[in-house]
mmCIF file of C-alpha atoms and ligand atoms in Angstrom:
data_model
loop_
_atom_site.group_PDB
_atom_site.id
_atom_site.type_symbol
_atom_site.label_atom_id
_atom_site.label_comp_id
_atom_site.label_asym_id
_atom_site.label_seq_id
_atom_site.Cartn_x
_atom_site.Cartn_y
_atom_site.Cartn_z
ATOM 1 C CA UNK A 19 -20.890 8.383 -2.099
ATOM 2 C CA UNK A 20 -22.540 10.710 -4.658
ATOM 3 C CA UNK A 21 -26.264 11.018 -4.866
ATOM 4 C CA UNK A 22 -26.071 9.489 -8.299
ATOM 5 C CA UNK A 23 -24.745 6.203 -7.248
ATOM 6 C CA UNK A 24 -27.158 3.423 -8.196
ATOM 7 C CA UNK A 25 -29.286 2.148 -5.278
ATOM 8 C CA UNK A 26 -28.183 -1.385 -6.226
ATOM 9 C CA UNK A 27 -24.765 -0.602 -4.821
ATOM 10 C CA UNK A 28 -25.874 1.143 -1.721
ATOM 11 C CA UNK A 29 -24.629 -1.570 0.627
ATOM 12 C CA UNK A 30 -21.503 -2.583 -1.455
ATOM 13 C CA UNK A 31 -18.506 -3.163 0.766
ATOM 14 C CA UNK A 32 -15.552 -3.314 -1.662
ATOM 15 C CA UNK A 33 -12.634 -5.823 -1.356
ATOM 16 C CA UNK A 34 -9.842 -4.520 0.690
ATOM 17 C CA UNK A 35 -6.483 -5.353 -0.899
ATOM 18 C CA UNK A 36 -3.426 -5.731 1.208
ATOM 19 C CA UNK A 37 -1.280 -2.589 1.671
ATOM 20 C CA UNK A 38 0.983 -1.549 -1.164
ATOM 21 C CA UNK A 39 3.060 1.081 0.777
ATOM 22 C CA UNK A 40 5.013 3.767 -1.119
ATOM 23 C CA UNK A 41 6.468 5.584 1.749
ATOM 24 C CA UNK A 42 9.287 3.166 2.677
ATOM 25 C CA UNK A 43 10.883 -0.103 1.468
ATOM 26 C CA UNK A 44 9.310 -3.004 3.572
ATOM 27 C CA UNK A 45 10.074 -6.706 3.590
ATOM 28 C CA UNK A 46 6.799 -7.145 2.027
ATOM 29 C CA UNK A 47 5.119 -10.375 3.210
ATOM 30 C CA UNK A 48 1.512 -9.288 3.073
ATOM 31 C CA UNK A 49 -0.053 -10.033 -0.432
ATOM 32 C CA UNK A 50 1.263 -13.389 -1.362
ATOM 33 C CA UNK A 51 3.424 -12.062 -4.225
ATOM 34 C CA UNK A 52 6.390 -13.921 -5.465
ATOM 35 C CA UNK A 53 9.689 -12.650 -4.274
ATOM 36 C CA UNK A 54 11.332 -13.799 -7.571
ATOM 37 C CA UNK A 55 11.542 -11.851 -10.759
ATOM 38 C CA UNK A 56 9.354 -12.907 -13.705
ATOM 39 C CA UNK A 57 11.185 -15.250 -16.073
ATOM 40 C CA UNK A 58 13.633 -13.407 -18.455
ATOM 41 C CA UNK A 59 11.636 -14.862 -21.327
ATOM 42 C CA UNK A 60 8.457 -13.268 -19.985
ATOM 43 C CA UNK A 61 10.185 -9.801 -19.625
ATOM 44 C CA UNK A 62 11.711 -10.104 -23.198
ATOM 45 C CA UNK A 63 8.492 -10.960 -24.813
ATOM 46 C CA UNK A 64 6.553 -8.334 -22.953
ATOM 47 C CA UNK A 65 9.116 -5.657 -24.003
ATOM 48 C CA UNK A 66 8.642 -6.481 -27.717
ATOM 49 C CA UNK A 67 4.964 -5.740 -27.489
ATOM 50 C CA UNK A 68 5.513 -2.158 -26.168
ATOM 51 C CA UNK A 69 6.080 -1.257 -29.804
ATOM 52 C CA UNK A 70 2.653 -2.496 -30.768
ATOM 53 C CA UNK A 71 0.664 -0.818 -28.212
ATOM 54 C CA UNK A 72 -1.223 1.098 -30.895
ATOM 55 C CA UNK A 73 -2.943 -2.179 -31.683
ATOM 56 C CA UNK A 74 -5.543 -4.144 -29.744
ATOM 57 C CA UNK A 75 -4.577 -7.382 -28.254
ATOM 58 C CA UNK A 76 -5.852 -10.710 -29.767
ATOM 59 C CA UNK A 77 -9.182 -11.151 -28.327
ATOM 60 C CA UNK A 78 -9.066 -14.880 -28.825
ATOM 61 C CA UNK A 79 -5.601 -15.144 -27.274
ATOM 62 C CA UNK A 80 -4.963 -18.143 -29.409
ATOM 63 C CA UNK A 81 -1.202 -18.677 -28.735
ATOM 64 C CA UNK A 82 -1.425 -17.999 -24.902
ATOM 65 C CA UNK A 83 -4.554 -20.185 -24.493
ATOM 66 C CA UNK A 84 -2.955 -23.073 -26.472
ATOM 67 C CA UNK A 85 0.117 -22.964 -24.415
ATOM 68 C CA UNK A 86 -1.764 -22.709 -21.123
ATOM 69 C CA UNK A 87 -3.995 -25.552 -22.119
ATOM 70 C CA UNK A 88 -0.881 -27.796 -22.875
ATOM 71 C CA UNK A 89 0.834 -26.790 -19.617
ATOM 72 C CA UNK A 90 -2.229 -28.113 -17.595
ATOM 73 C CA UNK A 91 -3.035 -31.118 -19.892
ATOM 74 C CA UNK A 92 -6.210 -30.085 -21.638
ATOM 75 C CA UNK A 93 -7.348 -28.557 -24.989
ATOM 76 C CA UNK A 94 -7.653 -24.821 -25.899
ATOM 77 C CA UNK A 95 -11.522 -25.319 -25.940
ATOM 78 C CA UNK A 96 -11.321 -26.022 -22.181
ATOM 79 C CA UNK A 97 -9.650 -22.773 -21.285
ATOM 80 C CA UNK A 98 -10.376 -19.020 -20.825
ATOM 81 C CA UNK A 99 -7.716 -16.525 -20.151
ATOM 82 C CA UNK A 100 -8.589 -13.563 -18.006
ATOM 83 C CA UNK A 101 -7.287 -10.333 -16.415
ATOM 84 C CA UNK A 102 -6.096 -12.012 -13.222
ATOM 85 C CA UNK A 103 -8.162 -14.950 -11.775
ATOM 86 C CA UNK A 104 -10.312 -12.430 -10.110
ATOM 87 C CA UNK A 105 -11.843 -11.733 -13.539
ATOM 88 C CA UNK A 106 -12.773 -15.270 -14.287
ATOM 89 C CA UNK A 107 -14.219 -15.613 -10.869
ATOM 90 C CA UNK A 108 -16.435 -12.615 -11.544
ATOM 91 C CA UNK A 109 -17.460 -14.095 -14.836
ATOM 92 C CA UNK A 110 -18.442 -17.210 -12.999
ATOM 93 C CA UNK A 111 -20.515 -15.318 -10.497
ATOM 94 C CA UNK A 112 -22.271 -13.506 -13.542
ATOM 95 C CA UNK A 113 -22.797 -16.751 -15.410
ATOM 96 C CA UNK A 114 -23.784 -19.183 -12.638
ATOM 97 C CA UNK A 115 -25.199 -17.377 -9.661
ATOM 98 C CA UNK A 116 -28.733 -15.858 -9.426
ATOM 99 C CA UNK A 117 -31.755 -15.778 -7.240
ATOM 100 C CA UNK A 118 -32.174 -19.479 -7.483
ATOM 101 C CA UNK A 119 -28.507 -20.204 -7.260
ATOM 102 C CA UNK A 120 -26.749 -18.424 -4.318
ATOM 103 C CA UNK A 121 -23.125 -18.546 -3.885
ATOM 104 C CA UNK A 122 -21.859 -20.922 -1.159
ATOM 105 C CA UNK A 123 -18.405 -20.419 0.421
ATOM 106 C CA UNK A 124 -16.492 -20.829 3.771
ATOM 107 C CA UNK A 125 -16.683 -18.260 6.533
ATOM 108 C CA UNK A 126 -12.866 -18.046 6.346
ATOM 109 C CA UNK A 127 -11.760 -17.932 2.861
ATOM 110 C CA UNK A 128 -10.864 -15.494 -0.033
ATOM 111 C CA UNK A 129 -12.643 -12.173 0.885
ATOM 112 C CA UNK A 130 -13.548 -11.338 -2.846
ATOM 113 C CA UNK A 131 -16.263 -14.088 -3.025
ATOM 114 C CA UNK A 132 -18.526 -12.069 -0.687
ATOM 115 C CA UNK A 133 -17.865 -8.980 -2.768
ATOM 116 C CA UNK A 134 -18.598 -10.663 -6.077
ATOM 117 C CA UNK A 135 -21.848 -11.938 -4.644
ATOM 118 C CA UNK A 136 -22.751 -8.436 -3.605
ATOM 119 C CA UNK A 137 -21.901 -6.639 -6.835
ATOM 120 C CA UNK A 138 -23.746 -9.261 -8.783
ATOM 121 C CA UNK A 139 -26.734 -8.871 -6.541
ATOM 122 C CA UNK A 140 -26.874 -12.554 -5.557
ATOM 123 C CA UNK A 141 -26.936 -14.083 -1.966
ATOM 124 C CA UNK A 142 -23.537 -15.230 -0.615
ATOM 125 C CA UNK A 143 -23.932 -17.822 2.166
ATOM 126 C CA UNK A 144 -21.020 -18.370 4.561
ATOM 127 C CA UNK A 145 -20.591 -21.916 5.622
ATOM 128 C CA UNK A 146 -18.265 -22.271 8.749
ATOM 129 C CA UNK A 147 -15.167 -24.291 8.505
ATOM 130 C CA UNK A 148 -14.660 -26.709 11.196
ATOM 131 C CA UNK A 149 -12.948 -25.743 14.461
ATOM 132 C CA UNK A 150 -9.521 -26.593 13.084
ATOM 133 C CA UNK A 151 -10.260 -24.491 9.832
ATOM 134 C CA UNK A 152 -10.552 -27.670 7.706
ATOM 135 C CA UNK A 153 -13.549 -27.762 5.299
ATOM 136 C CA UNK A 154 -16.277 -30.378 5.686
ATOM 137 C CA UNK A 155 -17.765 -31.321 2.329
ATOM 138 C CA UNK A 156 -20.807 -32.596 4.083
ATOM 139 C CA UNK A 157 -21.788 -29.054 5.126
ATOM 140 C CA UNK A 158 -22.336 -28.302 1.388
ATOM 141 C CA UNK A 159 -24.097 -31.503 0.406
ATOM 142 C CA UNK A 160 -27.955 -31.038 0.013
ATOM 143 C CA UNK A 161 -27.590 -27.220 -0.089
ATOM 144 C CA UNK A 162 -28.592 -25.342 -3.270
ATOM 145 C CA UNK A 163 -26.239 -23.015 -4.926
ATOM 146 C CA UNK A 164 -22.988 -22.598 -6.684
ATOM 147 C CA UNK A 165 -19.975 -23.577 -4.492
ATOM 148 C CA UNK A 166 -16.718 -21.701 -4.289
ATOM 149 C CA UNK A 167 -13.759 -23.422 -2.621
ATOM 150 C CA UNK A 168 -10.227 -21.891 -2.581
ATOM 151 C CA UNK A 169 -7.800 -24.909 -2.518
ATOM 152 C CA UNK A 170 -5.495 -24.669 -0.814
ATOM 153 C CA UNK A 171 -7.743 -22.273 1.104
ATOM 154 C CA UNK A 172 -6.596 -18.587 1.822
ATOM 155 C CA UNK A 173 -5.744 -17.351 4.322
ATOM 156 C CA UNK A 174 -5.279 -20.795 6.120
ATOM 157 C CA UNK A 175 -3.215 -22.598 3.353
ATOM 158 C CA UNK A 176 -5.233 -25.833 4.290
ATOM 159 C CA UNK A 177 -5.600 -28.306 1.354
ATOM 160 C CA UNK A 178 -8.802 -30.217 0.712
ATOM 161 C CA UNK A 179 -7.989 -33.661 -0.861
ATOM 162 C CA UNK A 180 -9.170 -34.361 -4.349
ATOM 163 C CA UNK A 181 -11.187 -37.376 -3.158
ATOM 164 C CA UNK A 182 -13.334 -34.884 -1.085
ATOM 165 C CA UNK A 183 -13.719 -32.559 -4.022
ATOM 166 C CA UNK A 184 -14.844 -35.571 -6.051
ATOM 167 C CA UNK A 185 -17.378 -36.496 -3.340
ATOM 168 C CA UNK A 186 -18.809 -33.010 -3.586
ATOM 169 C CA UNK A 187 -19.017 -33.049 -7.296
ATOM 170 C CA UNK A 188 -20.774 -36.415 -7.362
ATOM 171 C CA UNK A 189 -23.276 -35.355 -4.519
ATOM 172 C CA UNK A 190 -25.020 -33.029 -6.908
ATOM 173 C CA UNK A 191 -24.150 -33.084 -10.635
ATOM 174 C CA UNK A 192 -26.761 -30.210 -11.234
ATOM 175 C CA UNK A 193 -24.787 -27.464 -9.607
ATOM 176 C CA UNK A 194 -21.353 -25.875 -10.357
ATOM 177 C CA UNK A 195 -18.511 -26.431 -8.017
ATOM 178 C CA UNK A 196 -15.660 -23.794 -8.539
ATOM 179 C CA UNK A 197 -12.166 -24.810 -7.236
ATOM 180 C CA UNK A 198 -9.890 -21.771 -6.940
ATOM 181 C CA UNK A 199 -6.400 -23.005 -7.239
ATOM 182 C CA UNK A 200 -4.545 -19.657 -7.027
ATOM 183 C CA UNK A 201 -2.042 -21.512 -4.724
ATOM 184 C CA UNK A 202 -2.069 -24.958 -6.005
ATOM 185 C CA UNK A 203 1.535 -24.936 -7.525
ATOM 186 C CA UNK A 204 3.161 -24.910 -3.993
ATOM 187 C CA UNK A 205 2.175 -28.661 -3.057
ATOM 188 C CA UNK A 206 -1.372 -29.086 -3.932
ATOM 189 C CA UNK A 207 -2.879 -31.445 -6.491
ATOM 190 C CA UNK A 208 -4.950 -29.807 -9.236
ATOM 191 C CA UNK A 209 -8.627 -30.818 -9.823
ATOM 192 C CA UNK A 210 -8.057 -30.171 -13.495
ATOM 193 C CA UNK A 211 -7.579 -33.812 -13.893
ATOM 194 C CA UNK A 212 -11.340 -34.213 -13.149
ATOM 195 C CA UNK A 213 -12.841 -31.873 -15.776
ATOM 196 C CA UNK A 214 -13.531 -34.617 -18.269
ATOM 197 C CA UNK A 215 -15.349 -36.655 -15.762
ATOM 198 C CA UNK A 216 -17.511 -33.743 -14.289
ATOM 199 C CA UNK A 217 -19.313 -31.179 -16.422
ATOM 200 C CA UNK A 218 -20.089 -29.283 -13.353
ATOM 201 C CA UNK A 219 -16.526 -28.439 -12.396
ATOM 202 C CA UNK A 220 -14.632 -25.164 -12.980
ATOM 203 C CA UNK A 221 -11.023 -24.758 -11.907
ATOM 204 C CA UNK A 222 -9.403 -21.341 -11.751
ATOM 205 C CA UNK A 223 -5.639 -20.728 -11.631
ATOM 206 C CA UNK A 224 -3.359 -17.621 -11.772
ATOM 207 C CA UNK A 225 0.031 -16.551 -13.091
ATOM 208 C CA UNK A 226 0.195 -14.058 -10.149
ATOM 209 C CA UNK A 227 1.884 -16.390 -7.553
ATOM 210 C CA UNK A 228 3.950 -19.205 -8.867
ATOM 211 C CA UNK A 229 4.887 -17.437 -12.164
ATOM 212 C CA UNK A 230 5.727 -14.142 -10.496
ATOM 213 C CA UNK A 231 3.366 -12.032 -12.595
ATOM 214 C CA UNK A 232 0.974 -10.428 -10.123
ATOM 215 C CA UNK A 233 1.558 -7.098 -11.677
ATOM 216 C CA UNK A 234 0.670 -8.224 -15.175
ATOM 217 C CA UNK A 235 -2.791 -9.619 -14.239
ATOM 218 C CA UNK A 236 -3.136 -13.015 -15.827
ATOM 219 C CA UNK A 237 -5.400 -15.796 -14.813
ATOM 220 C CA UNK A 238 -7.598 -18.498 -16.374
ATOM 221 C CA UNK A 239 -10.489 -20.928 -16.086
ATOM 222 C CA UNK A 240 -10.555 -24.523 -17.038
ATOM 223 C CA UNK A 241 -13.692 -26.573 -17.618
ATOM 224 C CA UNK A 242 -15.692 -28.498 -20.180
ATOM 225 C CA UNK A 243 -16.154 -26.622 -23.532
ATOM 226 C CA UNK A 244 -19.754 -25.652 -22.961
ATOM 227 C CA UNK A 245 -18.799 -23.846 -19.821
ATOM 228 C CA UNK A 246 -15.933 -22.095 -21.477
ATOM 229 C CA UNK A 247 -18.267 -21.019 -24.185
ATOM 230 C CA UNK A 248 -20.697 -19.480 -21.408
ATOM 231 C CA UNK A 249 -17.718 -17.666 -19.970
ATOM 232 C CA UNK A 250 -16.521 -16.417 -23.298
ATOM 233 C CA UNK A 251 -20.013 -15.053 -23.924
ATOM 234 C CA UNK A 252 -19.563 -12.967 -20.678
ATOM 235 C CA UNK A 253 -16.040 -11.954 -21.749
ATOM 236 C CA UNK A 254 -17.230 -10.739 -25.169
ATOM 237 C CA UNK A 255 -20.070 -8.906 -23.426
ATOM 238 C CA UNK A 256 -17.770 -6.927 -21.078
ATOM 239 C CA UNK A 257 -14.273 -6.641 -22.301
ATOM 240 C CA UNK A 258 -13.044 -8.587 -25.335
ATOM 241 C CA UNK A 259 -9.564 -7.343 -25.047
ATOM 242 C CA UNK A 260 -9.439 -8.275 -21.425
ATOM 243 C CA UNK A 261 -5.751 -9.427 -21.492
ATOM 244 C CA UNK A 262 -3.408 -6.763 -22.808
ATOM 245 C CA UNK A 263 -0.561 -7.397 -25.376
ATOM 246 C CA UNK A 264 2.322 -7.138 -22.829
ATOM 247 C CA UNK A 265 0.672 -9.497 -20.442
ATOM 248 C CA UNK A 266 -0.313 -12.057 -23.096
ATOM 249 C CA UNK A 267 3.290 -12.204 -24.393
ATOM 250 C CA UNK A 268 4.719 -12.384 -20.833
ATOM 251 C CA UNK A 269 2.437 -15.290 -20.256
ATOM 252 C CA UNK A 270 3.822 -17.113 -23.261
ATOM 253 C CA UNK A 271 7.366 -16.322 -22.087
ATOM 254 C CA UNK A 272 6.671 -17.570 -18.578
ATOM 255 C CA UNK A 273 5.227 -20.926 -20.048
ATOM 256 C CA UNK A 274 8.366 -21.347 -22.092
ATOM 257 C CA UNK A 275 10.296 -21.318 -18.914
ATOM 258 C CA UNK A 276 9.087 -24.361 -16.994
ATOM 259 C CA UNK A 277 12.380 -24.996 -15.310
ATOM 260 C CA UNK A 278 12.315 -21.410 -13.745
ATOM 261 C CA UNK A 279 8.804 -21.957 -12.667
ATOM 262 C CA UNK A 280 9.648 -25.449 -11.015
ATOM 263 C CA UNK A 281 12.795 -24.042 -9.346
ATOM 264 C CA UNK A 282 10.880 -21.109 -7.728
ATOM 265 C CA UNK A 283 7.988 -23.261 -6.619
ATOM 266 C CA UNK A 284 10.502 -25.578 -4.929
ATOM 267 C CA UNK A 285 12.279 -22.739 -3.216
ATOM 268 C CA UNK A 286 9.072 -21.437 -1.792
ATOM 269 C CA UNK A 287 8.095 -24.824 -0.442
ATOM 270 C CA UNK A 288 11.528 -25.116 1.149
ATOM 271 C CA UNK A 289 11.398 -21.674 2.599
ATOM 272 C CA UNK A 290 7.896 -22.330 3.927
ATOM 273 C CA UNK A 291 8.902 -25.449 5.779
ATOM 274 C CA UNK A 292 11.941 -23.540 7.191
ATOM 275 C CA UNK A 293 9.698 -20.605 8.426
ATOM 276 C CA UNK A 294 7.082 -23.068 9.846
ATOM 277 C CA UNK A 295 9.727 -24.841 11.954
ATOM 278 C CA UNK A 296 11.252 -21.496 13.123
ATOM 279 C CA UNK A 297 7.836 -20.079 14.018
ATOM 280 C CA UNK A 298 6.976 -23.353 15.950
ATOM 281 C CA UNK A 299 10.191 -23.102 17.863
ATOM 282 C CA UNK A 300 9.078 -19.692 18.932
ATOM 283 C CA UNK A 301 5.858 -21.098 20.341
ATOM 284 C CA UNK A 302 3.593 -20.201 17.212
ATOM 285 C CA UNK A 303 0.758 -22.391 16.233
ATOM 286 C CA UNK A 304 1.034 -22.806 12.537
ATOM 287 C CA UNK A 305 -1.717 -24.105 10.404
ATOM 288 C CA UNK A 306 -0.555 -26.848 7.863
ATOM 289 C CA UNK A 307 -0.064 -24.988 4.799
ATOM 290 C CA UNK A 308 0.348 -26.065 1.106
ATOM 291 C CA UNK A 309 0.463 -22.476 -0.139
ATOM 292 C CA UNK A 310 2.972 -19.748 -0.455
ATOM 293 C CA UNK A 311 2.095 -18.353 2.971
ATOM 294 C CA UNK A 312 1.527 -19.612 6.405
ATOM 295 C CA UNK A 313 -1.223 -18.533 9.006
ATOM 296 C CA UNK A 314 0.118 -18.497 12.517
ATOM 297 C CA UNK A 315 -0.690 -17.224 15.979
ATOM 298 C CA UNK A 316 1.160 -16.934 19.273
ATOM 299 C CA UNK A 317 -0.587 -16.856 22.765
ATOM 300 C CA UNK A 318 2.141 -14.514 23.998
ATOM 301 C CA UNK A 319 1.081 -11.619 21.711
ATOM 302 C CA UNK A 320 -2.128 -10.585 19.944
ATOM 303 C CA UNK A 321 -2.293 -10.896 16.108
ATOM 304 C CA UNK A 322 -2.829 -7.175 15.764
ATOM 305 C CA UNK A 323 0.064 -6.242 17.926
ATOM 306 C CA UNK A 324 2.472 -8.597 16.267
ATOM 307 C CA UNK A 325 1.378 -7.074 12.857
ATOM 308 C CA UNK A 326 1.894 -3.568 14.234
ATOM 309 C CA UNK A 327 5.245 -4.240 15.789
ATOM 310 C CA UNK A 328 6.522 -6.040 12.720
ATOM 311 C CA UNK A 329 5.486 -3.056 10.488
ATOM 312 C CA UNK A 330 7.338 -0.704 12.893
ATOM 313 C CA UNK A 331 10.468 -2.881 12.119
ATOM 314 C CA UNK A 332 9.957 -2.701 8.356
ATOM 315 C CA UNK A 333 8.178 -6.199 7.857
ATOM 316 C CA UNK A 334 4.736 -6.232 6.563
ATOM 317 C CA UNK A 335 2.426 -9.170 7.028
ATOM 318 C CA UNK A 336 -1.346 -9.460 6.571
ATOM 319 C CA UNK A 337 -3.645 -9.111 9.606
ATOM 320 C CA UNK A 338 -7.399 -9.561 9.308
ATOM 321 C CA UNK A 339 -9.809 -8.102 11.856
ATOM 322 C CA UNK A 340 -12.424 -10.708 11.423
ATOM 323 C CA UNK A 341 -13.275 -12.152 14.902
ATOM 324 C CA UNK A 342 -12.584 -15.902 14.290
ATOM 325 C CA UNK A 343 -9.000 -15.262 12.901
ATOM 326 C CA UNK A 344 -8.012 -11.952 14.652
ATOM 327 C CA UNK A 345 -5.269 -13.650 16.613
ATOM 328 C CA UNK A 346 -3.449 -14.895 13.436
ATOM 329 C CA UNK A 347 -1.307 -13.290 10.886
ATOM 330 C CA UNK A 348 -0.791 -14.429 7.318
ATOM 331 C CA UNK A 349 2.843 -14.403 6.329
ATOM 332 C CA UNK A 350 3.729 -14.690 2.727
ATOM 333 C CA UNK A 351 6.809 -16.833 2.027
ATOM 334 C CA UNK A 352 9.451 -14.811 0.355
ATOM 335 C CA UNK A 353 13.191 -15.382 -0.171
ATOM 336 C CA UNK A 354 15.163 -17.256 2.550
ATOM 337 C CA UNK A 355 16.766 -13.921 3.399
ATOM 338 C CA UNK A 356 13.444 -12.170 3.715
ATOM 339 C CA UNK A 357 12.161 -14.951 6.072
ATOM 340 C CA UNK A 358 15.341 -14.747 8.155
ATOM 341 C CA UNK A 359 14.715 -11.066 8.603
ATOM 342 C CA UNK A 360 11.097 -11.742 9.489
ATOM 343 C CA UNK A 361 11.987 -14.396 12.127
ATOM 344 C CA UNK A 362 14.713 -12.220 13.636
ATOM 345 C CA UNK A 363 12.257 -9.312 14.047
ATOM 346 C CA UNK A 364 9.655 -11.701 15.459
ATOM 347 C CA UNK A 365 12.074 -13.217 17.955
ATOM 348 C CA UNK A 366 12.948 -9.630 19.226
ATOM 349 C CA UNK A 367 9.392 -8.686 19.443
ATOM 350 C CA UNK A 368 8.496 -11.736 21.511
ATOM 351 C CA UNK A 369 11.475 -11.139 23.809
ATOM 352 C CA UNK A 370 10.336 -7.589 24.316
ATOM 353 C CA UNK A 371 6.743 -8.881 25.101
ATOM 354 C CA UNK A 372 7.816 -11.114 28.097
HETATM 355 N N1 PMP B 412 -8.068 -16.546 -5.352
HETATM 356 C C1 PMP B 412 -7.458 -16.491 -4.246
HETATM 357 C C2 PMP B 412 -7.689 -17.504 -3.189
HETATM 358 C C3 PMP B 412 -6.517 -15.348 -3.965
HETATM 359 O O1 PMP B 412 -5.918 -15.342 -2.889
HETATM 360 C C4 PMP B 412 -6.235 -14.465 -4.958
HETATM 361 C C5 PMP B 412 -5.240 -13.332 -4.889
HETATM 362 N N2 PMP B 412 -5.659 -12.345 -4.095
HETATM 363 C C6 PMP B 412 -7.004 -14.578 -6.126
HETATM 364 C C7 PMP B 412 -7.828 -15.695 -6.420
HETATM 365 C C8 PMP B 412 -6.843 -13.650 -7.320
HETATM 366 O O2 PMP B 412 -5.513 -13.596 -7.845
HETATM 367 P P1 PMP B 412 -5.334 -12.748 -9.209
HETATM 368 O O3 PMP B 412 -6.490 -11.944 -9.649
HETATM 369 O O4 PMP B 412 -4.050 -12.001 -8.962
HETATM 370 O O5 PMP B 412 -5.159 -14.013 -10.189
#
């Protein structure tokens, strides 16, 4: 750290992204990316834009916003497009968290919430999940603060029913509840259907997972129009051209290809159920996942050791050192072929461990 770094960031602990190794070709099951190519339409439209890179992108992102709104069943005034959903999450922290409104989130959830709280100088309160890693809405009722819930949760994959989200929204209509639906397309039910009813709800989604566009950085927020206006003020005060030309057009292309999107989501769900069954037959405890990953542990081998042994064999999964989850690994669901390689390697490691 240089001597010039502002004191306000003295204690900042940056988010640690999953490894993106360059040294060798891994079966990469560690960052919840899609194993499938982006849609041909997304690629073709993005390519066209390369010839216009001398010009700024449309700050209002009119076409992309309209198409995204249509895809999720709302109006353009209910949508803000951002540079990954991480950006809309940061905007929400900037807009709705302060010294009177701390951020409330689970102890085991997306690690970025804690970092966003720190960089925005607001308190982040971790609320423990139940023993089985499910979330109890009652633990949030009566507490003051802006609530952040990943649904399905990461890294567990566990889904909170919409009825529970509604109960939380109803319990205090004066505070914002954010439902982060980065993984909702793999079997969850979106809370977007509730935005007309609750003006304290914000839903965030991403093109990174189900639409195979992690490298393009495209996400969005959905809420009532006053909230979207607040978030637009933050966007226009930080980075009006937050979504670049190639990404905006790739997003339009992806939305034109609903069949491809649906097919890929169905394949991931199928591969997830296959992987879960295989892991269970190897003695793993696999949490019930509605996402494009599973979270699993096996009493025969520590989480860290399994992670390291898989890495030696060219398979990368995600291990977290946090005490409560250190025996688990999070395994992204890839193609069936990738999952077969993963299961074979795991089997061999377990045989060696006996
Ligand atoms: N929310 C959750 C729960 C995530 O796991 C991720 C992916 N790391 C994100 C949001 C952000 O994804 P992106 O910025 O790629 O949209």
